[in-house]
Short mmCIF file of C-alpha atoms in Angstrom, two decimals:
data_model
loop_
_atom_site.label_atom_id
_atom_site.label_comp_id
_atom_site.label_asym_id
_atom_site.label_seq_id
_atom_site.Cartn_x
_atom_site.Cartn_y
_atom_site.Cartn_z
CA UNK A 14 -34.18 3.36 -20.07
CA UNK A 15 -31.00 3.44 -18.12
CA UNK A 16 -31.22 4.39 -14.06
CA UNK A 17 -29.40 6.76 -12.49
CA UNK A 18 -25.73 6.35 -11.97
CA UNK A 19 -25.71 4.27 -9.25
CA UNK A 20 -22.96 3.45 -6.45
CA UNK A 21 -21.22 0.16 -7.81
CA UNK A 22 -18.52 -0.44 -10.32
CA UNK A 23 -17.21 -3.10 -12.11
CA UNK A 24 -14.59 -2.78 -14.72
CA UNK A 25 -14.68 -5.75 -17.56
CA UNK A 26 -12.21 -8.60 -18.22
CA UNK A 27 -10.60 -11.69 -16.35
CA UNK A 28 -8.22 -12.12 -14.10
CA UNK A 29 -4.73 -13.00 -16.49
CA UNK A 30 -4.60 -16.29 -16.94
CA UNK A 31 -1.90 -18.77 -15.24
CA UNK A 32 1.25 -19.60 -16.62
CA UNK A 33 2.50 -22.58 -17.34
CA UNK A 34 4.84 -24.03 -14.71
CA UNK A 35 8.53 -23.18 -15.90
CA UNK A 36 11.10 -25.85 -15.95
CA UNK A 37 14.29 -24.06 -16.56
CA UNK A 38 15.50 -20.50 -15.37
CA UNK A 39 18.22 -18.67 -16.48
CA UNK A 40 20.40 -15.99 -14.98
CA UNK A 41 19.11 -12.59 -16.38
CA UNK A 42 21.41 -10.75 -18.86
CA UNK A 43 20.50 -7.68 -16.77
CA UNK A 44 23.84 -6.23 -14.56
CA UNK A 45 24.47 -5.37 -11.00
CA UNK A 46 27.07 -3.92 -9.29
CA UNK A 47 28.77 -6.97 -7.55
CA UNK A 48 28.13 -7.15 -3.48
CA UNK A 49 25.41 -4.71 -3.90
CA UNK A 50 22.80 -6.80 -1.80
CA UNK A 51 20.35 -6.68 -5.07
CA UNK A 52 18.22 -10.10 -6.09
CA UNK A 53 18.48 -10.37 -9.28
CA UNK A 54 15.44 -12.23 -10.80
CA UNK A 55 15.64 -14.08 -13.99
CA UNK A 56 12.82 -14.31 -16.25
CA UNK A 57 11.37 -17.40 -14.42
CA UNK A 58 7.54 -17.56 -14.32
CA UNK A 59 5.18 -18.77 -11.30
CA UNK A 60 2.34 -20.68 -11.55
CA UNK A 61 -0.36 -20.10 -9.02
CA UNK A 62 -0.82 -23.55 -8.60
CA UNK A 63 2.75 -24.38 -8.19
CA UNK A 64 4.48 -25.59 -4.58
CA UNK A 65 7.37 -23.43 -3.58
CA UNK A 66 10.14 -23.96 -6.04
CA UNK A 67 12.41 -27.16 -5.58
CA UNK A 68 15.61 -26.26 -7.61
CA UNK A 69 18.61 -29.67 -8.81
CA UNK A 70 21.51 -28.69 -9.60
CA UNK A 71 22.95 -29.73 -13.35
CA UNK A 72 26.42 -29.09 -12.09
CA UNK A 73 26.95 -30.81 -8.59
CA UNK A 74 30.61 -30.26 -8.71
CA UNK A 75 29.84 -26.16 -8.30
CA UNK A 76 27.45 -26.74 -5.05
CA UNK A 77 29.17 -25.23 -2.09
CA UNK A 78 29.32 -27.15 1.27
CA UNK A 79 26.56 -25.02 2.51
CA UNK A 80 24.70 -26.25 -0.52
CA UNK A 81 25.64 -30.21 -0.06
CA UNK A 82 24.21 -29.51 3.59
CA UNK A 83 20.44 -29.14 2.23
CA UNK A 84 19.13 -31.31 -0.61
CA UNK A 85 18.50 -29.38 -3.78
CA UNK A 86 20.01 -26.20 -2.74
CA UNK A 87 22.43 -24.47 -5.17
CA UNK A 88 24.43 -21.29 -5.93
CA UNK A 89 22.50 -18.04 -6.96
CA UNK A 90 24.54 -17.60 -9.74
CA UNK A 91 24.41 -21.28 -10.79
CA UNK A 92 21.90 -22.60 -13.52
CA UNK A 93 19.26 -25.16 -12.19
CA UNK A 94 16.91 -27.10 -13.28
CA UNK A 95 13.06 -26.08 -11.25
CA UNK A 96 10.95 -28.98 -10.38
CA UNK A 97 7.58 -27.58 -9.83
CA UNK A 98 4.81 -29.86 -8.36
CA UNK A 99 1.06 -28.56 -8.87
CA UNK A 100 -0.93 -27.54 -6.21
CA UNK A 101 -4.80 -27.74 -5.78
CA UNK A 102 -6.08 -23.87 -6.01
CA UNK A 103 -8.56 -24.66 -2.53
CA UNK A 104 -4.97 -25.67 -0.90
CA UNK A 105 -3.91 -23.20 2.43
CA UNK A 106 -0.86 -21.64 1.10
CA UNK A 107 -0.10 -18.35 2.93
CA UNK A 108 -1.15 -17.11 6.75
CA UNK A 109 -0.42 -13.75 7.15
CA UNK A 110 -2.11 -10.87 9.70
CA UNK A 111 -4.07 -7.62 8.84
CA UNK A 112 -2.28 -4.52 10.69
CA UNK A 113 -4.03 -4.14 13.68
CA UNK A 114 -5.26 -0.60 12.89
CA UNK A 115 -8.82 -1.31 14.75
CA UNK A 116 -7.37 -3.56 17.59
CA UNK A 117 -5.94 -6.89 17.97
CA UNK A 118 -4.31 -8.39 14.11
CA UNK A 119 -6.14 -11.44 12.83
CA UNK A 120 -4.76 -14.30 11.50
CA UNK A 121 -5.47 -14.35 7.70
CA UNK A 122 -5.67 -17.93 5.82
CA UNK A 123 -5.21 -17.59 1.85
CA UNK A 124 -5.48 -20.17 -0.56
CA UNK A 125 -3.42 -20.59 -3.80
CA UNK A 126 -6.24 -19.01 -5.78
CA UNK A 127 -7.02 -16.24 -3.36
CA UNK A 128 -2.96 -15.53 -3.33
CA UNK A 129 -3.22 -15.52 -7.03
CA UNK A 130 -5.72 -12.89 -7.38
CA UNK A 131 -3.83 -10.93 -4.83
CA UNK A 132 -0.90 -11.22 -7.59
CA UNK A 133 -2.51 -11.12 -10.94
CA UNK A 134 -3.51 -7.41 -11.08
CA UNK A 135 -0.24 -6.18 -9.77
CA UNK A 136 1.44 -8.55 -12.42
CA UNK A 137 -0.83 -6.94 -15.33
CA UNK A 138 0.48 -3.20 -13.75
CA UNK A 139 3.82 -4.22 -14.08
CA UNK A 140 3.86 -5.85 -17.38
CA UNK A 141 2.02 -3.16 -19.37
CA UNK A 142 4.78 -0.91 -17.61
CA UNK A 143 8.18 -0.91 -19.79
CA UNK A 144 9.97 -1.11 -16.22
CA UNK A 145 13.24 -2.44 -16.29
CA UNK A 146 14.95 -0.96 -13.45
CA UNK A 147 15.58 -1.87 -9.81
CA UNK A 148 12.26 -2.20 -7.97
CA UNK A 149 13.02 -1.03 -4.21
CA UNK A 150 10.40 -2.13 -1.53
CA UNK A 151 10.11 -0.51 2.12
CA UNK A 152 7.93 -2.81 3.57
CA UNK A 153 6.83 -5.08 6.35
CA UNK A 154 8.89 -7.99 5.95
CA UNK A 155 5.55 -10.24 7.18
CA UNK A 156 3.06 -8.32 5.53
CA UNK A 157 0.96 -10.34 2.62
CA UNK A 158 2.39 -6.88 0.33
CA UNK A 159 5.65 -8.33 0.95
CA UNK A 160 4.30 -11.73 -0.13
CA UNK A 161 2.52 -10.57 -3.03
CA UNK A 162 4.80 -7.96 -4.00
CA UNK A 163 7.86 -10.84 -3.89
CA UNK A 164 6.01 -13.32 -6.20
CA UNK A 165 5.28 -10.13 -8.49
CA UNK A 166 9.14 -8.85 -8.98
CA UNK A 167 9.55 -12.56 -9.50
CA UNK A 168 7.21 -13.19 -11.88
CA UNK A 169 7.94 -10.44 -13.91
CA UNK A 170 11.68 -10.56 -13.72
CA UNK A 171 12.68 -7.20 -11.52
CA UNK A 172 15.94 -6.88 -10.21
CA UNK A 173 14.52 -6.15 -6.93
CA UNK A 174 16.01 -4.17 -3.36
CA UNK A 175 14.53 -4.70 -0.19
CA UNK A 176 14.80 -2.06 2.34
CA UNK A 177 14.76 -3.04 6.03
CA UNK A 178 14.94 -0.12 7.84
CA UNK A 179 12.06 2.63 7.94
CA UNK A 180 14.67 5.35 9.43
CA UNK A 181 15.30 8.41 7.41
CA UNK A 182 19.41 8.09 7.54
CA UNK A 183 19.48 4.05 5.87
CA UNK A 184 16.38 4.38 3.23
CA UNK A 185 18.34 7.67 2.20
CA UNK A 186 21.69 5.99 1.70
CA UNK A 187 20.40 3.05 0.26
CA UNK A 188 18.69 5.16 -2.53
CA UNK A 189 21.92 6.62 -3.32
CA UNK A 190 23.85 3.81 -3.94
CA UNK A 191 21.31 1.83 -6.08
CA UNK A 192 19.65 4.44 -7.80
CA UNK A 193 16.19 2.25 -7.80
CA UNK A 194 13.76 3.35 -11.27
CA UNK A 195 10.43 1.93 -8.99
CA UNK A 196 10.19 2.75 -4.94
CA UNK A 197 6.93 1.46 -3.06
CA UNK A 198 6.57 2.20 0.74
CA UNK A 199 4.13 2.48 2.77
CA UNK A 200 2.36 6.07 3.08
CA UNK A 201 3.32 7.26 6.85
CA UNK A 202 7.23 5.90 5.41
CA UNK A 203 7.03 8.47 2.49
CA UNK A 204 5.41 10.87 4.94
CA UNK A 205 8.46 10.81 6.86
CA UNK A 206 10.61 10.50 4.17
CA UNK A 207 9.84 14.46 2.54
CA UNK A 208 12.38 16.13 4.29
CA UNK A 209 14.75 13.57 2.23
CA UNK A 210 13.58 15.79 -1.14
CA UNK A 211 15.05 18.61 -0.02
CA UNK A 212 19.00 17.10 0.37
CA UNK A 213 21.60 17.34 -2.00
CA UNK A 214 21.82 14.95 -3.60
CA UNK A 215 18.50 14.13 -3.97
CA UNK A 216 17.79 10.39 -3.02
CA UNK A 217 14.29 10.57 -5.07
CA UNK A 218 16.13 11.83 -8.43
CA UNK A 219 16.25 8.41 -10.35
CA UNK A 220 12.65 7.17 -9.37
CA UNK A 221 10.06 6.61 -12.27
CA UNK A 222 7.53 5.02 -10.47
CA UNK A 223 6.40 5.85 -6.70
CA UNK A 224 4.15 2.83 -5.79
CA UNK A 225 1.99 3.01 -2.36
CA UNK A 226 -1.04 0.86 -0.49
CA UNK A 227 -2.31 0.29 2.99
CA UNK A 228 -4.03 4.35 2.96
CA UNK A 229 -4.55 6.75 0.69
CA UNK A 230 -1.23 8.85 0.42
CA UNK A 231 -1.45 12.35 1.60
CA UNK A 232 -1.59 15.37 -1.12
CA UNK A 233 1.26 17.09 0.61
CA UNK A 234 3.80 13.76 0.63
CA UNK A 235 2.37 12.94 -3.08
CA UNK A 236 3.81 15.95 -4.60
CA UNK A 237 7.05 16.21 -2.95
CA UNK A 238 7.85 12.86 -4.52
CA UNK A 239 7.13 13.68 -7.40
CA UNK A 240 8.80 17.10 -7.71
CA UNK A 241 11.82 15.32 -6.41
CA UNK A 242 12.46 13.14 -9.70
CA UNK A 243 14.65 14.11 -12.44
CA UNK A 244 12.47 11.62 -14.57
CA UNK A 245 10.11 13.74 -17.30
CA UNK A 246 6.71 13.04 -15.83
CA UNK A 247 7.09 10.48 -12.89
CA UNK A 248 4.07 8.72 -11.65
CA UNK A 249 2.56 7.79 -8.35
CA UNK A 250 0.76 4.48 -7.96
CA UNK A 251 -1.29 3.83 -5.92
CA UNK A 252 -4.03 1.03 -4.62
CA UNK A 253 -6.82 0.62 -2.15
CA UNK A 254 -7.33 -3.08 -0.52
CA UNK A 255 -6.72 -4.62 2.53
CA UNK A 256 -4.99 -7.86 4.00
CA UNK A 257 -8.45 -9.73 3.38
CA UNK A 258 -8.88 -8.91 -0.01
CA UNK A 259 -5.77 -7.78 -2.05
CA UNK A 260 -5.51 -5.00 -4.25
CA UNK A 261 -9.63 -3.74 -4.85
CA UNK A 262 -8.17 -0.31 -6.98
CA UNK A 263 -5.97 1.20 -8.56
CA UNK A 264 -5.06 5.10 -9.16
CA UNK A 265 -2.12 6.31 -11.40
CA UNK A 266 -1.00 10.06 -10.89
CA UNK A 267 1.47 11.78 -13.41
CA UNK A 268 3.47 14.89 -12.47
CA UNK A 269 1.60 16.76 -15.02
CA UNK A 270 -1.68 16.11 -12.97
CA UNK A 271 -0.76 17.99 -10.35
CA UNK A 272 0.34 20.25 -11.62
CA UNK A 273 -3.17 20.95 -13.29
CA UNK A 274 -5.16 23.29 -10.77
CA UNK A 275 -8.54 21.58 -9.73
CA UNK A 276 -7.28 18.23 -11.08
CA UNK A 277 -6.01 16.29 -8.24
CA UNK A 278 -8.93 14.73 -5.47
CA UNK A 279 -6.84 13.70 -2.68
CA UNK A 280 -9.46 11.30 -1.35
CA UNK A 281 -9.70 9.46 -4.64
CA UNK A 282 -8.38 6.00 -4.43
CA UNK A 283 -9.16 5.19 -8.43
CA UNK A 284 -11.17 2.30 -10.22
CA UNK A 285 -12.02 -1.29 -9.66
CA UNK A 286 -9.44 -3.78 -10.69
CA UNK A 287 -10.46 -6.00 -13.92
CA UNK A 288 -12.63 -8.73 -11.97
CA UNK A 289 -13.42 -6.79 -8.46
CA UNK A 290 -16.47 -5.29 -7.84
CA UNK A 291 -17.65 -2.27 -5.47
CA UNK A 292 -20.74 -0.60 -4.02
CA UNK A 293 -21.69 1.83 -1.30
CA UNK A 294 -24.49 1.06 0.71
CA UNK A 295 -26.51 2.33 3.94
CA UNK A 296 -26.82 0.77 6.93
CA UNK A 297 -29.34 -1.11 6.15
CA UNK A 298 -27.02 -2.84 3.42
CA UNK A 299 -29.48 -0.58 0.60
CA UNK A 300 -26.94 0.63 -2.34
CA UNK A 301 -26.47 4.13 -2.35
CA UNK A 302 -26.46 6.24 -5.48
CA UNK A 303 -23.30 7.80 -6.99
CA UNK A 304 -21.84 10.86 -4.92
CA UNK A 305 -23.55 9.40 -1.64
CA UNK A 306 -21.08 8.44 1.23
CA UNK A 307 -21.50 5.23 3.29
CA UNK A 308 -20.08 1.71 3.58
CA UNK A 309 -17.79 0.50 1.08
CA UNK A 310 -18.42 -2.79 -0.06
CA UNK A 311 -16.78 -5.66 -2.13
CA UNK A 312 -16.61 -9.33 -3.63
CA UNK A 313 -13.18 -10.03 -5.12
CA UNK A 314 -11.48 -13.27 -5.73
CA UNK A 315 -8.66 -12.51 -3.60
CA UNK A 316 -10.68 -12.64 -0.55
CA UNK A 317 -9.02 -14.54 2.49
CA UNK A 318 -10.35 -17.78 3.28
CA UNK A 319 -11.03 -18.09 6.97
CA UNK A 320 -9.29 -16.29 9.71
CA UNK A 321 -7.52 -18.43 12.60
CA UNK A 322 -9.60 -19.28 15.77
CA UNK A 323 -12.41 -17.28 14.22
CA UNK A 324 -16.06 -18.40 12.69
CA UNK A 325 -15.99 -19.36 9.17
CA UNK A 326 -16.06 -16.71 6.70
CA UNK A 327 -18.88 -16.29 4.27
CA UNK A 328 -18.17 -17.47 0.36
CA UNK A 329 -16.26 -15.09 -2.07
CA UNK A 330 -19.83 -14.49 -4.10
CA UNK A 331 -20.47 -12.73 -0.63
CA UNK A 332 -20.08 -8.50 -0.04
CA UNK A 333 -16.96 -7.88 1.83
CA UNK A 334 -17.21 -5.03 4.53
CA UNK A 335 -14.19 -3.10 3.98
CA UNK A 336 -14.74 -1.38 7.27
CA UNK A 337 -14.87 2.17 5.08
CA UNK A 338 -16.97 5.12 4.64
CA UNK A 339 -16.50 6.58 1.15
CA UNK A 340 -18.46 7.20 -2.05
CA UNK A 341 -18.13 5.70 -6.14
CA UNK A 342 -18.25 9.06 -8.61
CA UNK A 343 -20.42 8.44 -11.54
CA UNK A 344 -16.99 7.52 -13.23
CA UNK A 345 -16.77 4.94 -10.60
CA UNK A 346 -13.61 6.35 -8.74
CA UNK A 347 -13.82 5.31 -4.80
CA UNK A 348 -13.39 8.11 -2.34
CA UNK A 349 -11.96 7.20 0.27
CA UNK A 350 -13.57 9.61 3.88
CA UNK A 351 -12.82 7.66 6.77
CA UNK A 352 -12.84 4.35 8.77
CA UNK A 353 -16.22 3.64 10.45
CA UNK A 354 -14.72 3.47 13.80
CA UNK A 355 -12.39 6.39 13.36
CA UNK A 356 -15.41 8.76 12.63
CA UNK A 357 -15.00 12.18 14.70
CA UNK A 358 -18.81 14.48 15.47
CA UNK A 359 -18.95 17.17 13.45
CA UNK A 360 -16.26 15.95 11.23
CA UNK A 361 -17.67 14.86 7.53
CA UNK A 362 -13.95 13.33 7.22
CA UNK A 363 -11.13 13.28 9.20
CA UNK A 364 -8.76 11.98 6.18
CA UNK A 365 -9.62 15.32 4.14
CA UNK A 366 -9.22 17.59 6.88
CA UNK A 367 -5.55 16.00 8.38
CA UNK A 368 -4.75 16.70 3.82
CA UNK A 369 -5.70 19.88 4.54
CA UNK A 370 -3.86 20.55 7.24
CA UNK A 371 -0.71 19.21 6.57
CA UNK A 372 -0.95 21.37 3.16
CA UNK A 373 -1.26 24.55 5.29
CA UNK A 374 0.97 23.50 8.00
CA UNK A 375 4.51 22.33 6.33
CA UNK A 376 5.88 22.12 9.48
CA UNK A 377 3.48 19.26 10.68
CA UNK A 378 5.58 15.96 10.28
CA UNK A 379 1.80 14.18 11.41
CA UNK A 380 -1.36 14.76 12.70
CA UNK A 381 -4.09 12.68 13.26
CA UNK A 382 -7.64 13.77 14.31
CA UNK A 383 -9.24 11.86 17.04
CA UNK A 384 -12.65 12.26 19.31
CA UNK A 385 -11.63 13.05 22.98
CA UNK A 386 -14.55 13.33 25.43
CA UNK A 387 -16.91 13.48 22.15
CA UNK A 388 -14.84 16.53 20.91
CA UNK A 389 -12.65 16.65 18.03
CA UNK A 390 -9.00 16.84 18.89
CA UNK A 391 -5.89 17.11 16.39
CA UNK A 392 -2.73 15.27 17.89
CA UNK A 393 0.23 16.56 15.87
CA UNK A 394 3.81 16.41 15.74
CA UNK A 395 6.15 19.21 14.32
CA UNK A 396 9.62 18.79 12.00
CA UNK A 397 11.30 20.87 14.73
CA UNK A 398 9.22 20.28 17.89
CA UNK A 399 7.84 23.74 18.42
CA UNK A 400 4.07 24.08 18.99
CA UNK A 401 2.04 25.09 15.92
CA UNK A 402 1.70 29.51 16.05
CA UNK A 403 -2.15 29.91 17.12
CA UNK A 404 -2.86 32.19 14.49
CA UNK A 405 -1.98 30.38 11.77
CA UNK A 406 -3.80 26.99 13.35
CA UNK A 407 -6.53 29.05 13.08
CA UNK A 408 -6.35 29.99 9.97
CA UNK A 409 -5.67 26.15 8.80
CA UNK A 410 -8.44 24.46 10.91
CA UNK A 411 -10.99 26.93 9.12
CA UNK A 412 -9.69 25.99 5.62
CA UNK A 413 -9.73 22.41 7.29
CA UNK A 414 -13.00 22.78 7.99
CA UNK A 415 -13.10 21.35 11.37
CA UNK A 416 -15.31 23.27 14.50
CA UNK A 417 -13.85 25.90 16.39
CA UNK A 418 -13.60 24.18 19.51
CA UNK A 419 -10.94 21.74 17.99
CA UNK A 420 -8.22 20.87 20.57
CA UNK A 421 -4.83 19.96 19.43
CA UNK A 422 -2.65 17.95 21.70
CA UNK A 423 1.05 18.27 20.37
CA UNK A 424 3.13 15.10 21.08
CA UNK A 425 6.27 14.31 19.73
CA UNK A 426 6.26 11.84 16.47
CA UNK A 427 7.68 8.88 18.13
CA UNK A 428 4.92 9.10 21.21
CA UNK A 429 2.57 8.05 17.96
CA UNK A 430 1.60 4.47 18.27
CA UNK A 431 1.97 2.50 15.31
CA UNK A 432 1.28 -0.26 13.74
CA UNK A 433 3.96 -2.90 12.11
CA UNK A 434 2.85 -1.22 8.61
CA UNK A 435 2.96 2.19 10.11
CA UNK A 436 -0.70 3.00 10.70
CA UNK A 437 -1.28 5.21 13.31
CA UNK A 438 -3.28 3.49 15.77
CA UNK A 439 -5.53 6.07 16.25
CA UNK A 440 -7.68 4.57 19.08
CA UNK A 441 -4.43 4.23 21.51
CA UNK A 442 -3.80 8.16 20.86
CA UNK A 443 -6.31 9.17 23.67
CA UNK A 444 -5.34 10.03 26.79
CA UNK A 445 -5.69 8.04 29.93
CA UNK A 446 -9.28 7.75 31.20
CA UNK A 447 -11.04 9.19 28.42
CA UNK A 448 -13.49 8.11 26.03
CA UNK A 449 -13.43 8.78 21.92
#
């Protein structure tokens, strides 16, 4: 007879397989308007195993003296032969750092295979997609997303924008002029990016495909997005990892869901990738049924190796700490509460309560709630700077849920310390002298 539901989920299915190293690549038949800063990527496919792409020129007389300067380079535009040498999977290809949410970043070490598997389930997303559009990316430029998201668009052949600047006034004239069909950034950047929605003309209007990572997204930000697109029932992506293990899960939300009432969980962060595997446990390291919070756990192939200057890190057949508190659903869908060390008394999560109260406060542009002195506090910033009325924070920290001694310390949004991703670093929001 079968148990109860228990907390652990594991979806079926492999990892796709490599490709075979390509030899030739071809300039895509795909358009762009000329100057217009936009990579396009021919159909070109990378092996996992593969060194960094050498590319020979066929036609030597066409390199530019820029070109002649560095052996093998050539013209963007110019056909060229790819050399690809294999690699060993164990071999250290990629060092990158987690965000520093919780402190100081690490150093992360990932080998071929471990980059791979950060790759191969964002690959699969994109592939069973249709999506032939520009794919627009607002991210850290030395974040292992950027890495991962880079070897994806070229994989898969994505005429691809990178946007370097987080600021309201560039990402909102950059949308105009390239129209992008797919936009990922990370979830404080849409955050600040809602006000955007409500310009003429609407930045947001061509966008198919919202993509997000790093948090969960908030409710509020989730639906302005998607009531900003023209498209007939755009969808948000979104996926729960971190730096030391890639891409865990994956959540896809239509327009159409929420626009469903009782449909939409904001704390849901979706279902195991093919080939990942999740529990919930005490802390005793005992798995927890379904529906019970505690720590999120998982074993992935994308794991990082080793971290620099650090002790060795167990195997990949080893559960990962994800540093979580959350739940599996008997449908195995992760909910997502809090980070351990961000956990506030009297608080069952601080992630579901800021939701709430940016949905009853539209005038918040961020709030984060923190322990000060062992009491829970909510720091917030307002679109116009104007403290929050005290009736109607009343009103909103009951439907939040939080106790009725809750401070709030208003601040203005760029006295928020952030990480390089945009996190907020929650820990360096209390005041001088006091303890969380």
């Amino acid at each position: 007879m079968a148990g109860p539901p228990c907390a652990r989920t594991r979806l079926g299915g492999r990892l796709p397989a490599p490709r075979p190293p390509c030899v030739t690549s071809r300039p895509s038949s795909r358009t762009t308007p000329t100057g217009c800063g936009v990579r396009e990527c021919g159909r070109a496919r990378w092996s996992p195993w593969s060194s960094p792409i050498t590319s020979t020129s066929r036609r030597s007389s066409a390199r530019s003296s820029a070109s002649a300067r560095w052996a093998g380079a050539v013209q963007l535009s110019e056909p060229a032969t790819h050399q690809v040498t294999r690699r060993s999977g164990s071999d250290r290809t990629l060092i990158t750092h987690s965000s520093g949410t919780t402190g100081k970043p690490k150093l992360l070490v990932h080998t071929v295979d471990s980059l791979y598997a950060h790759v191969a389930p964002q690959m699969g997303v994109v592939q069973s997609l249709d999506h032939a559009g520009i794919s627009a990316k607002c991210l850290s430029f030395v974040h292992v997303r950027m890495s991962s998201g880079l070897l994806t668009v070229l994989n898969t052949g994505l005429p691809f924008l990178g946007i370097s600047s987080p600021d309201p006034a560039p990402a909102r004239e950059a949308l105009l002029r390239y129209r992008p069909e797919a936009l990922e950034a990370q979830p404080n950047m849409f955050l600040r990016w809602e006000a955007l929605a409500r310009e003429t003309p609407n930045p947001f209007s061509s966008v198919e495909r919202f993509i997000s990572s790093f948090d969960a997204i908030h409710p509020r930000t989730l639906r302005t997005l998607l009531e900003a697109s023209d498209r007939p029932d755009p969808t948000f992506v979104q996926a729960y990892g971190q730096t030391e293990t890639g891409p865990v899960t994956l959540l896809i939300t239509t327009r159409s869901d929420i626009r469903e009432p009782g449909r939409f969980n904001s704390r849901d962060v979706g279902t195991a990738f093919p080939g990942m595997e999740i529990r919930v446990v005490d802390d005793t390291g005992a798995q927890l049924p379904a529906g019970t919070p505690g720590h999120i756990e998982v074993r992935t192939p994308a794991r990082a190796e080793s971290m620099i200057g650090r002790p060795p890190l167990p195997n990949r057949d080893t559960w990962w700490p994800m540093g979580d508190i959350g739940a599996l659903t008997p449908e195995g869908h992760v909910e997502l509460h809090d980070r351990q060390v961000d956990r506030v008394p009297g608080v069952p999560s601080t992630l579901r309560a800021e939701d709430v109260l940016l949905d009853e406060l539209p005038e918040l542009a961020e709030v984060v709630i923190i322990a000060v002195e062992g009491k829970a506090t909510a720091v917030v910033a307002t679109a116009d700077g104007k403290p929050v009325d005290d009736d109607r924070w009343r009103h909103a920290r009951g439907r939040a849920g939080l106790p009725e001694n809750t401070g709030v310390d208003h601040r203005p949004w760029d006295e928020f310390p952030l990480t390089g991703t945009m996190k907020v670093r929650r820990h360096r929001l209390l005041p001088h002298g006091t303890t969380g």
